Structures are given as C-alpha cells and as structure tokens.
XYZ file of C-alpha atoms in Angstrom:
203
model
C -26.378 1.975 2.161
C -26.706 -0.750 4.541
C -25.699 0.084 8.237
C -22.430 -0.808 9.762
C -24.019 -2.229 12.721
C -26.400 -4.600 11.071
C -25.801 -8.206 10.972
C -23.364 -9.599 7.885
C -26.360 -12.258 7.431
C -28.785 -9.346 6.733
C -26.407 -7.304 4.315
C -26.120 -7.152 0.512
C -22.862 -7.655 -1.322
C -21.506 -7.382 -4.834
C -18.261 -9.205 -5.566
C -16.461 -7.346 -8.159
C -13.395 -7.827 -10.199
C -11.466 -5.607 -12.841
C -8.880 -6.610 -15.391
C -6.894 -3.746 -16.502
C -3.809 -2.898 -18.828
C -1.570 -2.731 -15.858
C -1.580 -1.965 -12.303
C -1.250 2.014 -12.305
C -4.965 3.656 -12.015
C -3.511 6.986 -13.461
C -1.817 5.509 -16.477
C -3.710 2.009 -17.282
C -7.228 1.819 -18.221
C -10.111 -0.703 -17.159
C -10.487 -3.708 -19.951
C -13.206 -5.611 -18.223
C -15.651 -5.686 -15.153
C -17.482 -8.554 -13.568
C -19.599 -9.017 -10.626
C -22.005 -11.282 -8.805
C -24.563 -10.343 -6.221
C -24.691 -11.835 -2.478
C -27.286 -11.585 -0.035
C -25.347 -12.364 3.218
C -23.025 -15.351 2.340
C -25.200 -16.433 -0.209
C -24.258 -16.030 -3.890
C -26.958 -15.550 -6.489
C -25.348 -16.750 -9.789
C -28.277 -15.514 -11.622
C -26.866 -12.035 -10.971
C -23.654 -13.002 -12.721
C -22.714 -10.264 -15.325
C -19.504 -8.915 -17.047
C -18.458 -5.907 -19.273
C -15.797 -5.899 -21.690
C -14.781 -2.184 -21.941
C -13.709 -0.471 -25.579
C -9.935 0.142 -25.071
C -8.988 3.486 -25.671
C -5.540 2.645 -27.161
C -3.472 -0.417 -27.581
C -3.690 -3.341 -25.160
C -0.010 -4.081 -23.808
C 1.183 -7.441 -25.033
C 2.392 -8.089 -21.372
C -1.171 -7.561 -20.057
C -2.893 -9.326 -22.951
C -1.107 -12.540 -22.260
C -2.391 -12.491 -18.684
C -5.758 -11.792 -19.162
C -6.610 -12.482 -22.755
C -7.977 -9.724 -23.872
C -6.379 -8.724 -27.227
C -6.746 -5.355 -29.128
C -9.700 -7.282 -31.332
C -11.503 -8.512 -28.258
C -11.166 -4.970 -26.617
C -12.399 -3.256 -29.912
C -15.946 -4.995 -29.561
C -16.415 -3.734 -25.796
C -18.697 -0.938 -24.681
C -17.591 2.639 -23.639
C -16.392 2.911 -20.118
C -19.163 5.089 -18.934
C -21.820 2.354 -19.991
C -19.790 -0.356 -18.168
C -19.655 1.787 -15.217
C -23.269 2.727 -15.375
C -24.258 -1.376 -15.515
C -21.782 -1.957 -12.499
C -23.185 0.904 -10.182
C -26.750 -0.296 -10.974
C -25.947 -3.561 -9.942
C -23.988 -2.131 -6.614
C -26.714 0.242 -5.408
C -27.629 -0.474 -2.030
C -24.802 -2.959 -1.873
C -21.231 -3.302 -0.267
C -18.673 -4.273 -2.721
C -16.430 -7.449 -2.141
C -13.093 -7.530 -3.782
C -9.825 -9.453 -3.521
C -6.959 -6.960 -2.872
C -9.613 -4.121 -3.179
C -7.044 -0.971 -3.129
C -6.452 -1.903 -6.693
C -10.478 -2.078 -7.415
C -10.656 1.243 -5.583
C -7.982 3.014 -7.399
C -9.249 2.248 -10.849
C -12.786 2.885 -10.222
C -12.219 6.306 -8.578
C -9.675 7.417 -11.177
C -12.203 6.402 -13.941
C -14.983 8.273 -12.032
C -12.768 11.208 -11.516
C -12.115 11.229 -15.317
C -15.252 10.998 -16.496
C -17.824 12.453 -14.168
C -15.334 14.728 -11.843
C -16.167 12.752 -8.509
C -14.823 9.975 -6.542
C -17.837 7.497 -5.495
C -17.950 7.038 -1.762
C -17.557 2.873 -1.875
C -18.073 0.578 1.031
C -15.457 -2.011 0.417
C -14.877 -5.678 2.100
C -11.451 -6.732 1.283
C -11.183 -10.565 1.173
C -7.114 -10.121 1.132
C -7.440 -8.360 4.416
C -10.223 -10.370 6.117
C -8.411 -13.478 5.420
C -4.825 -12.252 6.384
C -6.378 -11.146 9.933
C -7.934 -14.580 10.358
C -4.519 -16.113 9.741
C -2.659 -13.955 11.907
C -5.305 -14.564 14.658
C -5.027 -18.157 14.404
C -1.290 -18.262 14.419
C -0.892 -19.886 11.046
C 1.975 -18.817 9.125
C 1.726 -16.883 5.652
C 3.964 -18.033 2.904
C 5.158 -15.832 0.132
C 2.120 -15.518 -2.216
C -0.083 -16.981 0.416
C -2.506 -14.384 0.128
C -3.207 -14.717 -3.480
C -6.769 -15.269 -4.496
C -6.391 -18.750 -6.107
C -3.938 -19.668 -2.889
C -6.478 -18.709 -0.452
C -9.268 -20.638 -2.066
C -7.197 -23.564 -1.862
C -6.726 -23.278 1.817
C -10.424 -22.970 2.100
C -11.050 -26.190 0.046
C -12.765 -23.967 -2.823
C -12.327 -25.254 -6.379
C -9.969 -23.774 -8.657
C -11.041 -21.426 -11.659
C -9.752 -19.671 -14.597
C -7.662 -16.903 -13.196
C -7.798 -13.234 -14.852
C -11.124 -13.324 -15.917
C -13.488 -10.562 -14.429
C -16.458 -12.553 -14.009
C -14.670 -15.845 -12.696
C -12.463 -13.658 -10.428
C -15.470 -11.903 -8.980
C -17.383 -15.111 -8.542
C -14.062 -16.609 -7.039
C -13.687 -13.448 -4.477
C -17.415 -13.900 -3.475
C -16.804 -17.522 -2.582
C -13.966 -16.864 -0.541
C -15.831 -14.151 1.644
C -18.650 -16.794 1.948
C -15.950 -19.166 3.182
C -14.409 -16.684 5.384
C -17.785 -15.672 7.004
C -18.633 -19.169 7.744
C -15.529 -19.477 10.157
C -15.794 -15.918 11.347
C -19.573 -15.879 12.138
C -21.238 -19.079 11.447
C -24.482 -17.680 12.989
C -24.122 -14.319 10.568
C -24.728 -12.028 13.489
C -21.229 -10.293 12.944
C -21.697 -6.497 12.583
C -21.170 -5.750 9.196
C -18.766 -2.966 10.374
C -16.456 -5.543 11.451
C -15.651 -6.650 7.885
C -15.200 -3.416 6.297
C -11.907 -2.237 4.636
C -13.547 1.233 4.013
C -13.659 3.402 7.519
C -16.795 4.071 9.277
C -17.334 7.567 8.327
C -18.663 6.645 4.936
C -21.672 5.501 6.877
C-alpha cells in the first residue's frame, strides 16, 4: 500500500461503488460493483469496469426500482467471489475512493467475512467526509441532502450522470474526488494521510 506521508499526486486510487438489495450489510446483498482507477487526480477511463453479481435470492422490488437490477438481470451475473476477485485485483496497491464510504466498507467486509473468514484491511478515502470538511472550513451552509453525490457534483460544476448505476457512480465519485483535490491541494503535495477516512494504523 502507499505510505500515508507520500503526496496525493503520487498516490494511486480506485474509485468504487456498490449497488445492493438494501442498506443493511448483514441482511442485504451486493448486486453490482463498479470501479475506475485514478493516478493522483487523473482518472483513467480505460480501466473503468463493472461486475453484475448473481443474486442469492429475489431482488426486492423497492431496490430494483432504484438501481434497475431486476431478478432477470441479476440471474445473469457472476458469483460474488468472482466479482470480488476482479475488484481486489484492480484495487491492489491502490487506495479505495467511495462516496459515503461506510456503506461500501460494511458490505465488502461482510461479504469477505462470509466468503473467506477475514475482513480486508481497506484504506479508504470518503468523498462525502472530504466535502463536508471543506464546506465547514469555508463556513458554507450544508442544506438537507447537501452531501449527496449528485448535489455535491452540481456544487463543483461537474456534469450530471445517471444515478444508482455502480459504474457511473464510481466515475462520479472519482471526478468529485479530483475536484476536491484541485481545491484543497492544487499542487498535489498534500500528504495522502490527510485525505484518508481509514485510521493511520492500517499503514
């Protein structure tokens, strides 16, 4: 893994998003994983990838309405362990970037615990927390829902994407991270540890 003291510009990241059957990692399941690699603040769209995960049971109608992953679509997915293998291969040597990262952490840790009996030591950047810190330091008000991904993207003049698609949301989180970095550290010399959501003891 990269060192916490190295410059953000010299660090490698992987923006990640999950679509799930609900919000409870112990009860709900992963349906889709999307990711795209970043070198510093530069997004490499050639690395953008996604895995649809074969559902272990019926997809709740309430969640299917949100992410448009129906029982029929989910039946054509890959097994969860194959999807995780692809994700962790892409994540090797990189720091994970996610928006509202606690959700991704919860589902990935629960899935790995269930499949492999271990919880992965993930180093994480949470764009929601970075944005919240930046807004509070600037003395700017944070309205209700003001920290949602699409709301923050509009604040930073980023284009609107289709929401609740793992690949598009991963790219959207990566672009938001790049925008936040350009404001916080235009020269890219900010130490990586300053943007981590995960505690330093992982390093």
